[in-house]
Short mmCIF file of C-alpha atoms and ligand atoms in Angstrom, two decimals:
data_model
loop_
_atom_site.label_atom_id
_atom_site.label_comp_id
_atom_site.label_asym_id
_atom_site.label_seq_id
_atom_site.Cartn_x
_atom_site.Cartn_y
_atom_site.Cartn_z
CA UNK A 241 0.15 -0.17 0.13
CA UNK A 242 1.13 3.24 -0.75
CA UNK A 243 1.02 6.64 0.46
CA UNK A 244 0.87 9.15 -1.97
CA UNK A 245 0.55 7.06 -5.44
CA UNK A 246 -1.40 9.49 -7.75
CA UNK A 247 -4.66 7.50 -9.16
CA UNK A 248 -3.75 8.31 -13.17
CA UNK A 249 -6.47 8.25 -15.71
CA UNK A 250 -5.10 5.32 -17.63
CA UNK A 251 -5.03 2.71 -15.51
CA UNK A 252 -7.10 0.79 -17.82
CA UNK A 253 -4.94 0.09 -20.23
CA UNK A 254 -2.23 -0.95 -18.18
CA UNK A 255 -2.78 -4.56 -19.29
CA UNK A 256 -0.23 -6.22 -16.12
CA UNK A 257 -1.83 -4.27 -14.00
CA UNK A 258 -5.31 -5.66 -14.63
CA UNK A 259 -4.45 -8.64 -14.32
CA UNK A 260 -2.99 -8.41 -10.47
CA UNK A 261 -6.50 -6.46 -10.43
CA UNK A 262 -8.02 -8.99 -11.38
CA UNK A 263 -5.49 -11.80 -9.33
CA UNK A 264 -6.66 -9.63 -6.39
CA UNK A 265 -10.49 -10.38 -6.43
CA UNK A 266 -10.04 -13.73 -6.88
CA UNK A 267 -7.73 -14.21 -3.54
CA UNK A 268 -8.64 -11.54 -1.08
CA UNK A 269 -10.91 -12.80 1.43
CA UNK A 270 -15.03 -12.20 0.91
CA UNK A 271 -16.70 -11.84 3.93
CA UNK A 272 -20.78 -11.96 3.72
CA UNK A 273 -22.05 -9.74 0.95
CA UNK A 274 -25.27 -8.24 1.38
CA UNK A 275 -26.80 -9.01 -1.77
CA UNK A 276 -30.14 -6.16 -1.44
CA UNK A 277 -30.15 -3.44 -3.40
CA UNK A 278 -26.21 -3.87 -4.29
CA UNK A 279 -24.18 -0.84 -5.09
CA UNK A 280 -23.92 0.52 -8.93
CA UNK A 281 -27.24 -1.00 -9.65
CA UNK A 282 -28.98 1.05 -12.96
CA UNK A 283 -31.38 3.88 -12.33
CA UNK A 284 -29.39 4.25 -8.88
CA UNK A 285 -27.77 8.27 -8.62
CA UNK A 286 -25.57 10.06 -6.33
CA UNK A 287 -24.90 13.88 -5.38
CA UNK A 288 -21.66 15.92 -6.07
CA UNK A 289 -21.04 19.26 -4.56
CA UNK A 290 -18.47 20.55 -7.16
CA UNK A 291 -15.11 21.67 -6.24
CA UNK A 292 -12.97 24.65 -6.83
CA UNK A 293 -10.77 23.83 -10.14
CA UNK A 294 -13.48 20.83 -11.28
CA UNK A 295 -14.29 20.47 -14.72
CA UNK A 296 -17.78 17.96 -15.51
CA UNK A 297 -14.98 16.10 -17.78
CA UNK A 298 -13.07 15.77 -14.22
CA UNK A 299 -15.98 15.08 -12.78
CA UNK A 300 -17.50 11.95 -15.41
CA UNK A 301 -13.83 10.71 -15.06
CA UNK A 302 -14.16 10.37 -10.77
CA UNK A 303 -17.30 8.74 -10.73
CA UNK A 304 -17.08 6.44 -14.24
CA UNK A 305 -19.65 8.10 -16.35
CA UNK A 306 -19.86 10.21 -19.28
CA UNK A 307 -20.20 14.12 -19.38
CA UNK A 308 -23.32 13.39 -21.55
CA UNK A 309 -25.04 11.58 -18.74
CA UNK A 310 -24.31 13.98 -15.74
CA UNK A 311 -25.31 17.01 -18.00
CA UNK A 312 -28.71 15.16 -18.77
CA UNK A 313 -28.93 14.07 -15.82
CA UNK A 314 -28.69 17.48 -14.26
CA UNK A 315 -30.22 19.46 -17.68
CA UNK A 316 -27.21 21.46 -18.64
CA UNK A 317 -27.29 23.00 -21.45
CA UNK A 318 -23.16 24.23 -21.96
CA UNK A 319 -21.29 21.63 -20.08
CA UNK A 320 -18.90 24.02 -19.94
CA UNK A 321 -20.79 25.86 -17.10
CA UNK A 322 -20.68 24.59 -13.36
CA UNK A 323 -20.46 26.33 -10.86
CA UNK A 324 -18.44 25.67 -7.55
CA UNK A 325 -21.03 24.84 -5.17
CA UNK A 326 -23.74 23.54 -7.56
CA UNK A 327 -25.09 19.88 -6.30
CA UNK A 328 -24.85 17.19 -9.66
CA UNK A 329 -27.20 14.15 -9.71
CA UNK A 330 -24.72 11.63 -10.51
CA UNK A 331 -26.25 9.19 -12.78
CA UNK A 332 -25.65 5.11 -12.25
CA UNK A 333 -23.80 5.46 -8.95
CA UNK A 334 -24.95 4.97 -5.77
CA UNK A 335 -27.46 6.47 -3.48
CA UNK A 336 -28.70 8.35 -1.51
CA UNK A 337 -25.87 10.02 -0.08
CA UNK A 338 -27.53 10.35 3.17
CA UNK A 339 -26.91 6.96 4.29
CA UNK A 340 -23.27 6.99 4.32
CA UNK A 341 -20.66 7.44 6.78
CA UNK A 342 -17.27 9.37 5.42
CA UNK A 343 -13.48 7.60 6.04
CA UNK A 344 -10.27 8.73 5.61
CA UNK A 345 -8.10 6.52 4.72
CA UNK A 346 -4.85 6.74 7.45
CA UNK A 347 -1.15 5.07 6.68
CA UNK A 348 -1.41 1.76 6.22
CA UNK A 349 -4.69 0.83 6.30
CA UNK A 350 -6.30 -1.50 3.13
CA UNK A 351 -9.67 -1.57 1.94
CA UNK A 352 -9.97 -5.31 3.66
CA UNK A 353 -9.16 -3.49 6.62
CA UNK A 354 -11.95 -0.68 6.39
CA UNK A 355 -14.92 -2.88 4.95
CA UNK A 356 -14.24 -5.50 8.19
CA UNK A 357 -13.98 -2.82 10.66
CA UNK A 358 -17.86 -1.15 9.78
CA UNK A 359 -18.95 -4.86 8.54
CA UNK A 360 -19.23 -4.30 4.92
CA UNK A 361 -18.04 -6.25 2.34
CA UNK A 362 -14.86 -4.73 0.66
CA UNK A 363 -15.99 -5.48 -3.09
CA UNK A 364 -18.95 -3.23 -2.05
CA UNK A 365 -16.65 -0.79 -0.88
CA UNK A 366 -14.65 -0.88 -4.13
CA UNK A 367 -17.70 -0.19 -6.20
CA UNK A 368 -19.45 2.28 -4.15
CA UNK A 369 -16.16 4.26 -4.09
CA UNK A 370 -15.83 3.41 -7.97
CA UNK A 371 -12.41 2.29 -7.24
CA UNK A 372 -10.76 1.57 -10.24
CA UNK A 373 -7.63 -0.92 -8.17
CA UNK A 374 -8.88 -1.51 -4.32
CA UNK A 375 -5.46 -1.73 -3.68
CA UNK A 376 -4.27 1.29 -4.48
CA UNK A 377 -5.68 3.25 -1.28
CA UNK A 378 -4.25 7.01 -0.63
CA UNK A 379 -3.68 8.59 2.64
CA UNK A 380 -6.12 10.71 3.60
CA UNK A 381 -8.30 9.87 0.80
CA UNK A 382 -12.11 9.41 1.15
CA UNK A 383 -13.84 6.40 1.04
CA UNK A 384 -17.69 6.67 1.46
CA UNK A 385 -19.16 3.47 3.63
CA UNK A 386 -22.58 2.36 2.67
CA UNK A 387 -24.50 2.10 5.67
CA UNK A 388 -28.02 0.96 6.92
CA UNK A 389 -28.55 0.33 3.19
CA UNK A 390 -32.16 -1.17 1.69
CA UNK A 391 -33.27 0.66 5.20
CA UNK A 392 -35.90 3.17 5.29
CA UNK A 393 -33.98 5.67 7.78
CA UNK A 394 -35.66 9.22 7.44
CA UNK A 395 -38.74 10.99 8.59
CA UNK A 396 -42.17 10.25 6.42
CA UNK A 397 -44.11 13.50 4.85
CA UNK A 398 -47.18 13.80 3.24
CA UNK A 399 -47.20 16.35 0.17
CA UNK A 400 -50.08 18.32 0.84
CA UNK A 401 -51.64 20.12 -2.14
CA UNK A 402 -49.67 22.83 -3.66
CA UNK A 403 -46.59 21.82 -1.93
CA UNK A 404 -44.04 21.12 -4.08
CA UNK A 405 -40.78 18.66 -3.64
CA UNK A 406 -38.52 22.21 -2.89
CA UNK A 407 -40.80 23.10 -0.39
CA UNK A 408 -40.73 19.67 1.46
CA UNK A 409 -36.63 19.75 1.25
CA UNK A 410 -37.05 23.44 2.87
CA UNK A 411 -39.37 22.22 5.43
CA UNK A 412 -36.66 19.53 6.42
CA UNK A 413 -33.62 21.67 5.71
CA UNK A 414 -32.59 18.53 3.69
CA UNK A 415 -30.74 19.19 -0.02
CA UNK A 416 -33.68 18.73 -2.74
CA UNK A 417 -31.40 16.44 -4.27
CA UNK A 418 -30.84 14.00 -1.67
CA UNK A 419 -34.66 13.90 -1.42
CA UNK A 420 -35.48 13.41 -4.92
CA UNK A 421 -32.82 10.39 -5.07
CA UNK A 422 -34.26 8.78 -1.79
CA UNK A 423 -37.91 8.64 -3.52
CA UNK A 424 -37.08 8.45 -7.26
CA UNK A 425 -34.85 6.49 -9.20
CA UNK A 426 -35.91 8.69 -12.66
CA UNK A 427 -38.32 11.72 -13.01
CA UNK A 428 -40.35 12.75 -9.76
CA UNK A 429 -44.67 11.30 -10.72
CA UNK A 430 -46.08 15.46 -11.71
CA UNK A 431 -48.19 15.02 -9.64
CA UNK A 432 -47.34 14.91 -5.42
CA UNK A 433 -49.60 15.35 -3.75
CA UNK A 434 -51.31 13.19 -1.20
CA UNK A 435 -47.98 11.13 -1.94
CA UNK A 436 -45.53 9.90 1.33
CA UNK A 437 -42.39 10.99 0.43
CA UNK A 438 -38.68 9.72 2.35
CA UNK A 439 -37.45 12.49 4.12
CA UNK A 440 -33.77 11.44 4.24
CA UNK A 441 -31.89 11.44 7.62
CA UNK A 442 -32.05 9.78 10.85
CA UNK A 443 -34.24 12.19 12.03
CA UNK A 444 -35.90 15.26 10.43
CA UNK A 445 -33.17 18.05 10.39
CA UNK A 446 -34.54 21.55 10.48
CA UNK A 447 -33.78 24.43 9.24
CA UNK A 448 -30.54 26.23 10.81
CA UNK A 449 -31.88 28.98 13.02
CA UNK A 450 -33.55 31.87 12.88
CA UNK A 451 -35.25 30.21 9.59
CA UNK A 452 -38.31 28.65 10.25
CA UNK A 453 -39.49 28.25 6.80
CA UNK A 454 -39.10 29.28 3.34
CA UNK A 455 -41.20 29.05 0.89
CA UNK A 456 -40.51 29.21 -3.15
CA UNK A 457 -42.97 29.44 -6.24
CA UNK A 458 -43.80 28.45 -8.88
CA UNK A 459 -41.20 25.48 -8.96
CA UNK A 460 -39.75 24.77 -11.21
CA UNK A 461 -39.65 28.47 -12.98
CA UNK A 462 -40.21 29.31 -16.37
CA UNK A 463 -38.10 31.94 -18.43
CA UNK A 464 -40.21 35.58 -17.89
CA UNK A 465 -41.87 34.07 -14.34
CA UNK A 466 -41.56 36.15 -11.28
CA UNK A 467 -40.20 34.01 -8.32
CA UNK A 468 -41.71 34.59 -5.25
CA UNK A 469 -39.30 33.88 -2.15
CA UNK A 470 -41.47 34.45 1.73
CA UNK A 471 -38.95 33.35 4.72
CA UNK A 472 -39.99 32.88 8.15
CA UNK A 473 -37.86 33.25 10.40
CA UNK A 474 -37.58 32.71 15.15
CA UNK A 475 -37.17 36.48 14.97
CA UNK A 476 -36.37 40.02 12.60
CA UNK A 477 -33.39 39.29 10.48
CA UNK A 478 -31.45 41.14 8.11
CA UNK A 479 -31.74 38.97 5.00
CA UNK A 480 -29.22 38.74 2.14
CA UNK A 481 -30.35 36.78 -0.61
CA UNK A 482 -28.39 36.02 -4.43
CA UNK A 483 -29.83 34.70 -7.28
CA UNK A 484 -28.78 34.27 -10.81
CA UNK A 485 -25.61 36.23 -10.06
CA UNK A 486 -27.57 39.80 -9.02
CA UNK A 487 -28.61 40.68 -5.20
CA UNK A 488 -32.23 39.74 -3.59
CA UNK A 489 -34.00 42.38 -2.17
CA UNK A 490 -36.46 41.52 0.79
CA UNK A 491 -39.09 43.84 2.40
CA UNK A 492 -41.06 42.89 5.75
CA UNK A 493 -45.17 42.67 7.06
CA UNK A 494 -45.99 41.29 9.83
CA UNK A 495 -42.54 39.51 10.57
CA UNK A 496 -42.85 37.91 7.23
CA UNK A 497 -40.03 38.44 4.67
CA UNK A 498 -40.75 38.70 1.03
CA UNK A 499 -38.85 38.95 -2.03
CA UNK A 500 -39.60 38.76 -6.43
CA UNK A 501 -37.00 37.80 -8.51
CA UNK A 502 -37.78 38.03 -12.51
CA UNK A 503 -36.68 35.11 -14.34
CA UNK A 504 -34.74 36.98 -17.31
CA UNK A 505 -36.31 35.90 -20.71
CA UNK A 506 -33.15 34.40 -21.86
CA UNK A 507 -32.10 32.74 -18.94
CA UNK A 508 -30.56 29.78 -20.19
CA UNK A 509 -32.40 26.55 -18.55
CA UNK A 510 -31.57 24.71 -15.71
CA UNK A 511 -30.32 24.51 -12.04
CA UNK A 512 -29.49 27.88 -10.24
CA UNK A 513 -28.64 28.38 -6.73
CA UNK A 514 -29.89 30.64 -4.55
CA UNK A 515 -28.40 31.39 -1.37
CA UNK A 516 -30.34 33.07 1.52
CA UNK A 517 -28.28 34.42 5.13
CA UNK A 518 -29.93 35.74 7.70
CA UNK A 519 -28.15 38.10 9.98
CA UNK A 520 -29.29 38.42 13.72
CA UNK A 521 -27.46 39.49 16.86
CA UNK A 522 -23.79 39.29 15.17
CA UNK A 523 -24.87 35.77 14.23
CA UNK A 524 -25.06 34.63 10.26
CA UNK A 525 -26.76 31.55 8.89
CA UNK A 526 -27.12 30.53 5.58
CA UNK A 527 -29.06 28.02 3.30
CA UNK A 528 -29.08 27.72 -0.32
CA UNK A 529 -31.46 25.57 -2.77
CA UNK A 530 -31.36 24.52 -6.47
CA UNK A 531 -34.00 26.85 -8.84
CA UNK A 532 -35.00 24.87 -11.78
CA UNK A 533 -35.76 27.20 -14.34
CA UNK A 534 -37.40 26.13 -17.86
CA UNK A 535 -37.78 27.10 -21.30
CA UNK A 536 -40.26 29.86 -21.66
CA UNK A 537 -41.55 28.35 -25.25
CA UNK A 538 -41.66 31.45 -26.49
CA UNK A 539 -42.32 32.05 -30.25
CA UNK A 540 -40.65 34.04 -33.32
CA UNK A 541 -42.03 37.35 -34.47
CA UNK A 542 -40.94 39.44 -37.70
CA UNK A 543 -41.24 43.18 -37.18
CA UNK A 544 -40.71 45.48 -40.29
CA UNK A 545 -39.86 49.21 -39.28
CA UNK A 546 -40.81 51.36 -41.90
CA UNK A 547 -37.43 53.55 -43.46
CA UNK A 548 -38.39 56.89 -41.69
CA UNK A 549 -37.83 55.05 -38.34
CA UNK A 550 -35.05 52.84 -39.27
CA UNK A 551 -32.89 55.69 -37.59
CA UNK A 552 -34.23 55.09 -33.75
CA UNK A 553 -32.47 51.30 -34.52
CA UNK A 554 -29.08 53.23 -34.27
CA UNK A 555 -27.38 51.38 -30.77
CA UNK A 556 -26.62 55.21 -29.64
CA UNK A 557 -29.72 55.81 -29.60
CA UNK A 558 -31.30 52.83 -27.81
CA UNK A 559 -28.02 52.57 -25.44
CA UNK A 560 -28.46 56.03 -23.85
CA UNK A 561 -32.37 55.24 -23.49
CA UNK A 562 -31.45 52.05 -21.67
CA UNK A 563 -29.58 53.85 -19.51
CA UNK A 564 -31.98 56.52 -18.52
CA UNK A 565 -34.33 53.80 -18.16
CA UNK A 566 -32.07 52.07 -15.74
CA UNK A 567 -31.94 55.00 -13.16
CA UNK A 568 -35.89 53.84 -12.47
CA UNK A 569 -35.40 50.13 -13.18
CA UNK A 570 -33.84 49.81 -10.61
CA UNK A 571 -35.28 51.14 -7.82
CA UNK A 572 -36.55 49.21 -4.53
CA UNK A 573 -39.22 51.18 -2.41
CA UNK A 574 -39.86 49.06 0.88
CA UNK A 575 -43.11 49.87 0.88
CA UNK A 576 -45.54 48.12 -0.84
CA UNK A 577 -48.82 49.78 -2.78
CA UNK A 578 -50.23 47.28 -3.96
CA UNK A 579 -53.64 46.00 -2.81
CA UNK A 580 -54.90 42.96 -4.45
CA UNK A 581 -54.81 41.67 -7.86
CA UNK A 582 -53.16 43.52 -11.07
CA UNK A 583 -55.68 44.58 -13.58
CA UNK A 584 -54.98 45.14 -17.15
CA UNK A 585 -54.14 48.24 -18.10
CA UNK A 586 -56.48 48.49 -21.50
CA UNK A 587 -59.43 46.61 -21.96
CA UNK A 588 -58.38 45.33 -25.67
CA UNK A 589 -57.38 42.04 -27.05
CA UNK A 590 -53.42 40.89 -27.13
CA UNK A 591 -51.55 41.44 -29.70
CA UNK A 592 -48.05 40.32 -28.97
CA UNK A 593 -47.24 38.54 -25.43
CA UNK A 594 -43.84 38.87 -23.43
CA UNK A 595 -41.02 36.41 -24.61
CA UNK A 596 -41.34 36.87 -28.39
CA UNK A 597 -38.37 36.31 -30.32
CA UNK A 598 -37.71 39.58 -32.28
CA UNK A 599 -36.16 39.96 -35.83
CA UNK A 600 -36.20 43.64 -36.68
CA UNK A 601 -36.01 43.99 -41.01
CA UNK A 602 -35.11 40.32 -40.95
CA UNK A 603 -31.93 40.09 -38.83
CA UNK A 604 -30.81 37.62 -36.55
CA UNK A 605 -33.82 36.34 -33.71
CA UNK A 606 -31.30 38.41 -30.84
CA UNK A 607 -33.91 40.36 -29.40
CA UNK A 608 -36.83 39.01 -27.94
CA UNK A 609 -40.79 41.31 -26.80
CA UNK A 610 -39.72 42.59 -23.38
CA UNK A 611 -43.88 43.42 -22.84
CA UNK A 612 -47.00 42.45 -23.89
CA UNK A 613 -49.39 44.53 -26.69
CA UNK A 614 -52.75 45.13 -26.82
CA UNK A 615 -54.47 46.03 -30.49
CA UNK A 616 -55.73 49.20 -29.54
CA UNK A 617 -56.64 52.81 -31.19
CA UNK A 618 -55.07 55.89 -30.50
CA UNK A 619 -57.02 58.09 -27.75
CA UNK A 620 -57.95 55.17 -25.46
CA UNK A 621 -57.64 55.43 -21.70
CA UNK A 622 -54.82 53.45 -19.89
CA UNK A 623 -55.18 52.91 -16.82
CA UNK A 624 -52.85 52.30 -13.80
CA UNK A 625 -52.95 48.36 -13.22
CA UNK A 626 -52.25 48.68 -9.73
CA UNK A 627 -51.57 51.47 -6.81
CA UNK A 628 -48.39 52.95 -6.98
CA UNK A 629 -46.48 56.34 -7.60
CA UNK A 630 -45.35 57.25 -11.15
CA UNK A 631 -41.28 57.66 -11.29
CA UNK A 632 -41.22 58.50 -14.82
CA UNK A 633 -43.15 60.69 -17.63
CA UNK A 634 -41.50 61.92 -20.74
CA UNK A 635 -40.59 61.40 -24.02
CA UNK A 636 -38.38 58.55 -25.44
CA UNK A 637 -36.72 58.41 -28.99
CA UNK A 638 -37.40 54.71 -29.22
CA UNK A 639 -40.38 54.34 -26.66
CA UNK A 640 -42.24 57.37 -27.29
CA UNK A 641 -44.12 58.94 -24.13
CA UNK A 642 -43.40 57.12 -21.97
CA UNK A 643 -45.00 56.40 -18.43
CA UNK A 644 -43.60 54.58 -15.61
CA UNK A 645 -45.09 53.05 -12.37
CA UNK A 646 -43.57 52.22 -8.92
CA UNK A 647 -45.24 49.72 -7.29
CA UNK A 648 -43.15 48.88 -4.20
CA UNK A 649 -40.70 46.03 -3.31
CA UNK A 650 -39.30 46.74 -6.48
CA UNK A 651 -42.08 45.99 -8.89
CA UNK A 652 -42.52 48.75 -11.92
CA UNK A 653 -44.36 48.66 -14.81
CA UNK A 654 -44.26 50.74 -17.89
CA UNK A 655 -46.36 51.97 -20.79
CA UNK A 656 -44.67 53.20 -24.19
CA UNK A 657 -46.24 54.73 -27.43
CA UNK A 658 -48.61 56.72 -25.97
CA UNK A 659 -50.43 59.69 -27.46
CA UNK A 660 -50.80 61.76 -24.25
CA UNK A 661 -49.60 61.72 -20.57
CA UNK A 662 -51.64 62.52 -17.80
CA UNK A 663 -49.68 62.19 -15.09
CA UNK A 664 -46.58 63.37 -13.64
CA UNK A 665 -43.92 62.25 -11.70
CA UNK A 666 -44.14 61.76 -8.19
CA UNK A 667 -47.65 61.74 -8.60
CA UNK A 668 -49.85 59.01 -6.80
CA UNK A 669 -52.19 56.81 -8.56
CA UNK A 670 -54.54 54.52 -7.58
CA UNK A 671 -55.43 50.87 -9.52
CA UNK A 672 -57.91 51.95 -12.54
CA UNK A 673 -57.12 55.80 -12.81
CA UNK A 674 -56.49 56.97 -15.92
CA UNK A 675 -52.42 57.71 -16.75
CA UNK A 676 -52.73 58.53 -20.55
CA UNK A 677 -53.40 57.79 -24.06
CA UNK A 678 -52.49 54.81 -26.67
CA UNK A 679 -50.68 56.13 -28.95
CA UNK A 680 -48.20 55.76 -31.71
CA UNK A 681 -45.24 57.05 -30.62
CA UNK A 682 -41.63 56.09 -30.99
CA UNK A 683 -40.59 53.27 -32.61
CA UNK A 684 -43.81 51.43 -32.93
CA UNK A 685 -45.50 50.42 -36.46
CA UNK A 686 -49.23 51.22 -35.44
CA UNK A 687 -51.06 52.94 -32.60
CA UNK A 688 -50.75 49.94 -29.57
CA UNK A 689 -50.07 50.05 -26.52
CA UNK A 690 -46.50 48.44 -24.91
CA UNK A 691 -47.15 47.49 -21.21
CA UNK A 692 -43.53 46.65 -19.28
CA UNK A 693 -43.60 44.34 -16.46
CA UNK A 694 -40.56 44.95 -13.60
CA UNK A 695 -38.85 42.40 -11.33
CA UNK A 696 -35.85 43.47 -9.66
CA UNK A 697 -34.87 45.41 -12.66
CA UNK A 698 -36.01 42.86 -15.19
CA UNK A 699 -38.46 42.05 -17.36
CA UNK A 700 -40.62 39.61 -16.70
CA UNK A 701 -44.57 38.29 -18.14
CA UNK A 702 -46.76 41.00 -16.38
CA UNK A 703 -49.72 38.64 -17.10
CA UNK A 704 -48.52 36.53 -14.52
CA UNK A 705 -49.29 39.21 -12.26
CA UNK A 706 -53.07 39.70 -13.27
CA UNK A 707 -53.99 35.79 -12.81
CA UNK A 708 -55.82 35.50 -9.21
CA UNK A 709 -53.02 33.26 -7.61
CA UNK A 710 -50.28 35.64 -9.18
CA UNK A 711 -47.17 36.98 -7.01
CA UNK A 712 -49.26 40.24 -6.02
CA UNK A 713 -51.30 37.90 -3.94
CA UNK A 714 -47.86 36.26 -1.51
CA UNK A 715 -48.22 38.51 1.61
CA UNK A 716 -51.95 38.74 1.15
CA UNK A 717 -52.16 35.08 1.99
CA UNK A 718 -52.80 33.62 5.78
CA UNK A 719 -49.24 33.28 7.09
CA UNK A 720 -47.84 30.45 7.62
CA UNK A 721 -46.36 28.40 9.03
ZN1 ZN B 158 -44.35 45.76 -27.56
#
């Protein structure tokens, strides 16, 4: 047994070495082998947390699987894009992680010695750890010891209506993938309500104090959705959140913390890690969760801009206007102005939905429709969809006569191409109040209303906020837990 012998990646091609391994397999003593649910059974999965410097290729090699298999199992569109701390499902490997003990190899130890120590078969260990050469252990190497395999360890949880797997993971403070792999070897069923779940772990683990519960919806989120995050804590805290490499800002109401996160229409489908840190009395507690984003299923459309207006597409004009809007886009007012659901800003049919991929005058589809268009004639009244404060009311080159309303908590709405603006900056408006008239100003191909909806500085699908159970309702629901 060598202490510091490095693992090499060409062992499979080392023929004499393989013969030695085969001989050892025959010669080594074979204690009682637990046959039930042997390791490496097909369909079983385990979890790997990405460490600094790792690539999908190195991880695949380590577990004896392929980059494609891991990418597919985790919904990773681009195998080059993994991040430190990301939890990956390793398909075709041993699960669930929770029933393992880690053993750190000391000088002089052998695999069969370690196996005897834990009362398991050495071959089980070799397979569970994907050891190419069971005689080649390195001091300091972590050997995973499957314990309690086949035993149901953990709490049972009956899934409530509306509850998702991530809700349950949060509630018990277990990693999402542990919960997933403890219950299914493949995709979980779409309908979970009423099912019993095994929550892995010898005892139900609570959230780290002062967290009590974290609710996240919708799961999975789609491109253009608004993610609602609700955090319940034991006591008042300062909350710091991060998701999609952006800061998540929380507002507090009646001792409960709320945050809205916009999912950009071009966010790559896949898993994203959300980090939440609560600070209270000088102590910090952090929880993380995997947030899955799915494609929005948006369509494509070609827009033809009349030659007289093509100059408005000058990148400098567009950039200048974006800078102007960025000043109000980033607003976060701790006060919530809205009450009840948002209403539509006009009484008209929708002519173009949010998220549609767009080509201008036959160019590439590298932009998308940032809002919702309503088919309505010039002069029609435009109403505030909810209470708020006017933060922008001025003519813009591309968007024409524009109004932006701040509804609080990082939620803002914009109205473009108006023929008339009927509010002023700083004005408090009520839901249903007239703020302007439909028009055809700016980069517009005919009279219509374009409605923008911003959450945390990101354009989202405003129609979600009009729905009866939309994100607006979060602070108006009965408080849990
Ligand atoms: Zn539009």
